[in-house]
mmCIF file of C-alpha atoms in Angstrom:
data_model
loop_
_atom_site.group_PDB
_atom_site.id
_atom_site.type_symbol
_atom_site.label_atom_id
_atom_site.label_comp_id
_atom_site.label_asym_id
_atom_site.label_seq_id
_atom_site.Cartn_x
_atom_site.Cartn_y
_atom_site.Cartn_z
ATOM 1 C CA MET A 1080 105.287 107.281 101.915
ATOM 2 C CA GLU A 1081 107.683 110.200 101.960
ATOM 3 C CA GLU A 1082 108.223 113.370 100.016
ATOM 4 C CA LEU A 1083 111.523 113.499 98.139
ATOM 5 C CA HIS A 1084 113.269 116.868 98.132
ATOM 6 C CA ASP A 1085 115.735 116.018 95.379
ATOM 7 C CA GLU A 1086 115.646 118.773 92.759
ATOM 8 C CA SER A 1087 117.944 116.882 90.404
ATOM 9 C CA LEU A 1088 115.765 113.767 90.490
ATOM 10 C CA PHE A 1089 112.614 115.863 90.152
ATOM 11 C CA SER A 1090 114.016 117.649 87.094
ATOM 12 C CA SER A 1091 115.125 114.374 85.509
ATOM 13 C CA TYR A 1092 111.573 112.992 85.693
ATOM 14 C CA ILE A 1093 110.092 116.204 84.302
ATOM 15 C CA LYS A 1094 112.488 116.156 81.347
ATOM 16 C CA ALA A 1095 112.227 112.405 80.731
ATOM 17 C CA HIS A 1096 108.458 112.636 80.315
ATOM 18 C CA HIS A 1097 108.423 116.105 78.683
ATOM 19 C CA LEU A 1098 106.182 117.460 81.420
ATOM 20 C CA GLN A 1099 107.711 120.916 81.069
ATOM 21 C CA ASN A 1100 105.508 121.115 77.978
ATOM 22 C CA VAL A 1101 102.414 120.338 80.041
ATOM 23 C CA PHE A 1102 102.745 122.296 83.281
ATOM 24 C CA HIS A 1103 103.515 126.006 83.079
ATOM 25 C CA GLN A 1104 105.800 127.611 85.634
ATOM 26 C CA ASN A 1105 103.116 128.617 88.145
ATOM 27 C CA LEU A 1106 101.556 125.163 88.045
ATOM 28 C CA MET A 1107 104.928 123.424 88.295
ATOM 29 C CA SER A 1108 105.482 125.084 91.667
ATOM 30 C CA HIS A 1109 102.614 122.939 93.014
ATOM 31 C CA VAL A 1110 104.094 119.635 91.776
ATOM 32 C CA THR A 1111 105.910 117.509 94.380
ATOM 33 C CA LEU A 1112 107.751 114.182 94.227
ATOM 34 C CA TRP A 1113 106.808 111.275 96.515
ATOM 35 C CA ARG A 1114 108.146 107.779 97.145
ATOM 36 C CA TYR A 1115 105.969 104.787 98.072
ATOM 37 C CA GLU A 1116 107.288 101.430 99.216
ATOM 38 C CA GLN A 1117 106.288 98.088 97.733
ATOM 39 C CA GLY A 1118 102.798 97.140 98.928
ATOM 40 C CA GLU A 1119 101.904 100.677 100.046
ATOM 41 C CA LEU A 1120 98.592 102.177 98.959
ATOM 42 C CA ILE A 1121 98.631 105.378 96.946
ATOM 43 C CA CYS A 1122 94.873 105.814 97.298
ATOM 44 C CA SER A 1123 91.809 103.723 98.143
ATOM 45 C CA LYS A 1124 88.404 103.366 96.545
ATOM 46 C CA GLY A 1125 86.030 105.939 97.998
ATOM 47 C CA ASP A 1126 88.752 108.316 99.175
ATOM 48 C CA LYS A 1127 87.976 111.994 98.787
ATOM 49 C CA ARG A 1128 89.533 113.280 95.571
ATOM 50 C CA GLU A 1129 92.470 115.511 96.399
ATOM 51 C CA TYR A 1130 95.387 114.845 94.075
ATOM 52 C CA MET A 1131 96.361 113.759 90.617
ATOM 53 C CA TYR A 1132 99.408 111.499 90.615
ATOM 54 C CA LEU A 1133 101.825 110.766 87.796
ATOM 55 C CA LEU A 1134 103.741 107.507 88.002
ATOM 56 C CA VAL A 1135 107.323 108.199 86.916
ATOM 57 C CA LYS A 1136 109.096 105.121 88.333
ATOM 58 C CA GLY A 1137 107.996 101.594 89.240
ATOM 59 C CA LYS A 1138 104.797 99.621 88.766
ATOM 60 C CA LEU A 1139 101.263 100.010 90.121
ATOM 61 C CA LYS A 1140 98.399 97.587 90.634
ATOM 62 C CA ILE A 1141 94.887 98.992 90.243
ATOM 63 C CA PHE A 1142 92.000 97.075 91.761
ATOM 64 C CA THR A 1143 88.515 97.457 93.146
ATOM 65 C CA THR A 1144 86.495 95.748 95.856
ATOM 66 C CA THR A 1145 82.855 94.672 96.049
ATOM 67 C CA LYS A 1146 80.452 95.210 98.937
ATOM 68 C CA GLU A 1147 81.095 91.569 99.851
ATOM 69 C CA GLY A 1148 84.805 92.310 100.249
ATOM 70 C CA LYS A 1149 85.968 90.519 97.101
ATOM 71 C CA THR A 1150 88.960 92.037 95.307
ATOM 72 C CA PHE A 1151 89.169 92.361 91.536
ATOM 73 C CA ILE A 1152 92.443 93.401 89.943
ATOM 74 C CA LEU A 1153 91.816 95.656 86.957
ATOM 75 C CA CYS A 1154 95.292 96.220 85.541
ATOM 76 C CA PHE A 1155 98.971 96.976 86.129
ATOM 77 C CA LYS A 1156 100.536 100.294 85.125
ATOM 78 C CA ASN A 1157 104.046 101.485 84.236
ATOM 79 C CA PRO A 1158 105.281 105.081 83.681
ATOM 80 C CA LEU A 1159 103.951 107.445 82.551
ATOM 81 C CA GLU A 1160 100.512 106.869 84.065
ATOM 82 C CA ALA A 1161 98.097 109.343 85.636
ATOM 83 C CA ILE A 1162 96.040 108.441 88.700
ATOM 84 C CA GLY A 1163 93.178 110.701 89.731
ATOM 85 C CA ASP A 1164 92.761 112.291 86.295
ATOM 86 C CA ILE A 1165 89.285 110.861 85.708
ATOM 87 C CA GLU A 1166 88.243 111.852 89.230
ATOM 88 C CA TYR A 1167 89.470 115.400 88.562
ATOM 89 C CA VAL A 1168 87.477 115.690 85.346
ATOM 90 C CA GLN A 1169 84.356 114.021 86.763
ATOM 91 C CA GLN A 1170 84.682 115.644 90.210
ATOM 92 C CA THR A 1171 84.111 112.300 91.922
ATOM 93 C CA ASP A 1172 85.721 110.374 94.777
ATOM 94 C CA MET A 1173 88.455 107.863 93.929
ATOM 95 C CA VAL A 1174 87.028 105.077 91.812
ATOM 96 C CA ASN A 1175 89.648 102.383 92.463
ATOM 97 C CA THR A 1176 92.381 101.392 94.895
ATOM 98 C CA VAL A 1177 95.984 101.809 93.715
ATOM 99 C CA GLU A 1178 98.885 99.876 95.249
ATOM 100 C CA ALA A 1179 102.626 99.969 94.631
ATOM 101 C CA VAL A 1180 103.814 96.643 93.190
ATOM 102 C CA THR A 1181 107.411 97.833 93.441
ATOM 103 C CA GLU A 1182 108.915 100.916 95.026
ATOM 104 C CA VAL A 1183 107.387 103.764 93.055
ATOM 105 C CA HIS A 1184 108.001 107.464 92.568
ATOM 106 C CA MET A 1185 104.969 109.645 91.943
ATOM 107 C CA LEU A 1186 104.611 113.285 91.015
ATOM 108 C CA ARG A 1187 101.666 114.789 92.871
ATOM 109 C CA ILE A 1188 99.589 117.890 92.262
ATOM 110 C CA SER A 1189 96.385 118.879 94.014
ATOM 111 C CA HIS A 1190 93.071 119.053 92.182
ATOM 112 C CA GLN A 1191 92.655 122.477 93.754
ATOM 113 C CA ALA A 1192 95.827 123.747 92.058
ATOM 114 C CA LEU A 1193 94.747 122.263 88.726
ATOM 115 C CA MET A 1194 91.344 123.881 88.993
ATOM 116 C CA HIS A 1195 92.799 127.248 89.987
ATOM 117 C CA ASP A 1196 95.751 127.448 87.592
ATOM 118 C CA ALA A 1197 94.955 125.101 84.712
ATOM 119 C CA LYS A 1198 91.193 124.789 84.340
ATOM 120 C CA ASP A 1199 91.307 126.133 80.777
ATOM 121 C CA ASP A 1200 94.965 125.481 79.964
ATOM 122 C CA PRO A 1201 95.075 123.758 76.539
ATOM 123 C CA HIS A 1202 98.327 121.939 77.331
ATOM 124 C CA VAL A 1203 96.938 120.388 80.519
ATOM 125 C CA LEU A 1204 93.569 119.627 78.913
ATOM 126 C CA THR A 1205 95.266 117.915 75.966
ATOM 127 C CA PHE A 1206 97.413 115.869 78.366
ATOM 128 C CA LEU A 1207 94.322 114.782 80.318
ATOM 129 C CA LEU A 1208 92.411 113.946 77.139
ATOM 130 C CA LYS A 1209 95.216 111.767 75.790
ATOM 131 C CA GLY A 1210 95.593 109.951 79.100
ATOM 132 C CA ILE A 1211 91.888 109.265 79.594
ATOM 133 C CA THR A 1212 91.292 108.145 76.005
ATOM 134 C CA ASN A 1213 94.293 105.811 76.317
ATOM 135 C CA LYS A 1214 92.666 104.227 79.370
ATOM 136 C CA PHE A 1215 89.546 103.452 77.339
ATOM 137 C CA TYR A 1216 91.621 102.163 74.422
ATOM 138 C CA THR A 1217 93.548 99.855 76.760
ATOM 139 C CA LYS A 1218 90.322 98.676 78.391
ATOM 140 C CA SER A 1219 88.918 97.790 74.967
ATOM 141 C CA ASN A 1220 92.028 95.772 74.161
ATOM 142 C CA ASP A 1221 91.792 94.011 77.527
ATOM 143 C CA LEU A 1222 88.208 92.981 76.785
ATOM 144 C CA SER A 1223 89.198 91.590 73.386
ATOM 145 C CA PHE A 1224 92.092 89.745 75.022
ATOM 146 C CA HIS A 1225 89.744 88.108 77.538
ATOM 147 C CA LEU A 1226 87.359 87.016 74.787
ATOM 148 C CA LEU A 1227 89.889 85.779 72.240
ATOM 149 C CA TYR A 1228 92.792 84.220 74.165
ATOM 150 C CA PRO A 1229 92.884 81.050 76.310
ATOM 151 C CA VAL A 1230 93.639 81.027 80.016
ATOM 152 C CA GLU A 1231 97.222 79.823 79.411
ATOM 153 C CA VAL A 1232 98.049 82.988 77.470
ATOM 154 C CA ARG A 1233 96.344 85.254 79.995
ATOM 155 C CA LEU A 1234 98.033 83.608 82.976
ATOM 156 C CA ALA A 1235 101.486 83.835 81.379
ATOM 157 C CA SER A 1236 100.836 87.528 80.789
ATOM 158 C CA TYR A 1237 99.698 87.977 84.391
ATOM 159 C CA LEU A 1238 102.818 86.324 85.794
ATOM 160 C CA LEU A 1239 105.051 88.499 83.633
ATOM 161 C CA SER A 1240 103.181 91.576 84.855
ATOM 162 C CA VAL A 1241 103.138 90.881 88.570
ATOM 163 C CA LEU A 1242 106.646 89.438 88.821
ATOM 164 C CA THR A 1243 109.015 92.277 87.976
ATOM 165 C CA ASP A 1244 112.468 91.903 86.456
ATOM 166 C CA ASP A 1245 113.936 92.458 89.922
ATOM 167 C CA ASP A 1246 112.174 89.533 91.555
ATOM 168 C CA THR A 1247 111.654 86.910 88.827
ATOM 169 C CA THR A 1248 114.670 84.998 90.134
ATOM 170 C CA ARG A 1249 113.494 84.776 93.741
ATOM 171 C CA PRO A 1250 110.302 83.281 95.179
ATOM 172 C CA ARG A 1251 107.362 85.598 95.668
ATOM 173 C CA PRO A 1252 103.937 84.873 97.193
ATOM 174 C CA LEU A 1253 101.091 85.273 94.728
ATOM 175 C CA ARG A 1254 97.371 85.172 95.435
ATOM 176 C CA LEU A 1255 95.873 82.953 92.763
ATOM 177 C CA THR A 1256 92.441 84.339 93.613
ATOM 178 C CA ASP A 1257 93.742 87.706 92.375
ATOM 179 C CA ALA A 1258 94.966 86.080 89.183
ATOM 180 C CA ALA A 1259 91.620 84.354 88.663
ATOM 181 C CA SER A 1260 89.706 87.623 89.139
ATOM 182 C CA LEU A 1261 91.844 89.513 86.642
ATOM 183 C CA ILE A 1262 92.000 86.737 84.077
ATOM 184 C CA GLY A 1263 88.318 85.913 84.356
ATOM 185 C CA THR A 1264 88.420 82.230 85.225
ATOM 186 C CA SER A 1265 88.121 79.934 88.237
ATOM 187 C CA TYR A 1266 90.688 79.340 90.960
ATOM 188 C CA ARG A 1267 90.619 75.640 90.058
ATOM 189 C CA HIS A 1268 91.441 76.337 86.414
ATOM 190 C CA ILE A 1269 94.308 78.634 87.435
ATOM 191 C CA ASN A 1270 95.708 75.857 89.609
ATOM 192 C CA ARG A 1271 95.655 73.422 86.682
ATOM 193 C CA VAL A 1272 97.505 75.829 84.390
ATOM 194 C CA ILE A 1273 100.040 76.647 87.127
ATOM 195 C CA GLN A 1274 100.739 72.929 87.381
ATOM 196 C CA GLN A 1275 101.219 72.714 83.593
ATOM 197 C CA PHE A 1276 103.673 75.623 83.669
ATOM 198 C CA ARG A 1277 105.553 73.965 86.507
ATOM 199 C CA GLU A 1278 105.818 70.656 84.626
ATOM 200 C CA LYS A 1279 107.189 72.478 81.579
ATOM 201 C CA GLY A 1280 109.875 74.120 83.700
ATOM 202 C CA LEU A 1281 108.513 77.630 83.162
ATOM 203 C CA ILE A 1282 107.957 78.349 86.851
ATOM 204 C CA GLU A 1283 108.653 76.892 90.264
ATOM 205 C CA ARG A 1284 105.961 76.791 92.925
ATOM 206 C CA ARG A 1285 106.830 76.091 96.535
ATOM 207 C CA ARG A 1286 104.906 76.912 99.718
ATOM 208 C CA GLY A 1287 102.595 79.324 97.931
ATOM 209 C CA LYS A 1288 105.453 81.211 96.298
ATOM 210 C CA ILE A 1289 106.194 81.311 92.578
ATOM 211 C CA THR A 1290 109.480 81.901 90.799
ATOM 212 C CA ILE A 1291 109.839 82.352 87.035
ATOM 213 C CA ARG A 1292 112.403 79.907 85.689
ATOM 214 C CA ASP A 1293 111.949 80.471 81.955
ATOM 215 C CA ARG A 1294 110.940 84.063 81.220
ATOM 216 C CA LYS A 1295 111.477 83.596 77.480
ATOM 217 C CA GLY A 1296 109.143 80.614 77.488
ATOM 218 C CA LEU A 1297 106.416 82.591 79.263
ATOM 219 C CA LEU A 1298 106.861 85.481 76.834
ATOM 220 C CA GLU A 1299 106.342 83.092 73.918
ATOM 221 C CA ILE A 1300 103.100 81.888 75.476
ATOM 222 C CA ALA A 1301 101.903 85.380 76.400
ATOM 223 C CA GLU A 1302 102.718 86.818 72.941
ATOM 224 C CA HIS A 1303 102.516 90.283 74.483
ATOM 225 C CA ASN A 1304 102.160 91.538 78.023
ATOM 226 C CA ILE A 1305 98.555 92.717 77.866
ATOM 227 C CA TYR A 1306 98.236 93.643 81.565
ATOM 228 C CA GLU A 1307 100.799 96.460 81.384
#
């Protein structure tokens, strides 16, 4: 994790996502740009709430853990996505753990600055409302997807989500237990479908690593990438 002091890059993200219409000048002075490497944690479940983050580049994985230590992936996120917005509104500790799937760039602003400078700002409140309601809308769609679509469709969607465009052509280790937890099926069933995909030439699996060989074929099975 490192702070990026690149004013040109910072400005390009602000303009690309129209955030100049959300944060007024005083509040913008509290916004900083940070880079996280692939696999690095942005925050962990139970952390004290301190910041709201805005994903402006890359992909995130959001997951939670049980008291028994089991991990359950909840979703993957692309820009523009807010992290810590619900915790700011509810004044609670971080609900989930967030990990960088790729290198990511995040805008960061403290909850303290939001509370001090934007507690009643209609632009910020509208932005938060849209973001939070979108999370619930997406969650509703995810539930319908789990109920209505077979494991083959859900697994194809998962593979397209977790394997980015940059690494679909090279092997990457994947934890099938993670896939099973997100998709809502057994590890054994996932293994069977992986084998079917391999036999169809859609993927290659070797030494625990998976490579996508036919992205178009997986897209046809997935119909749409529900986990992003």
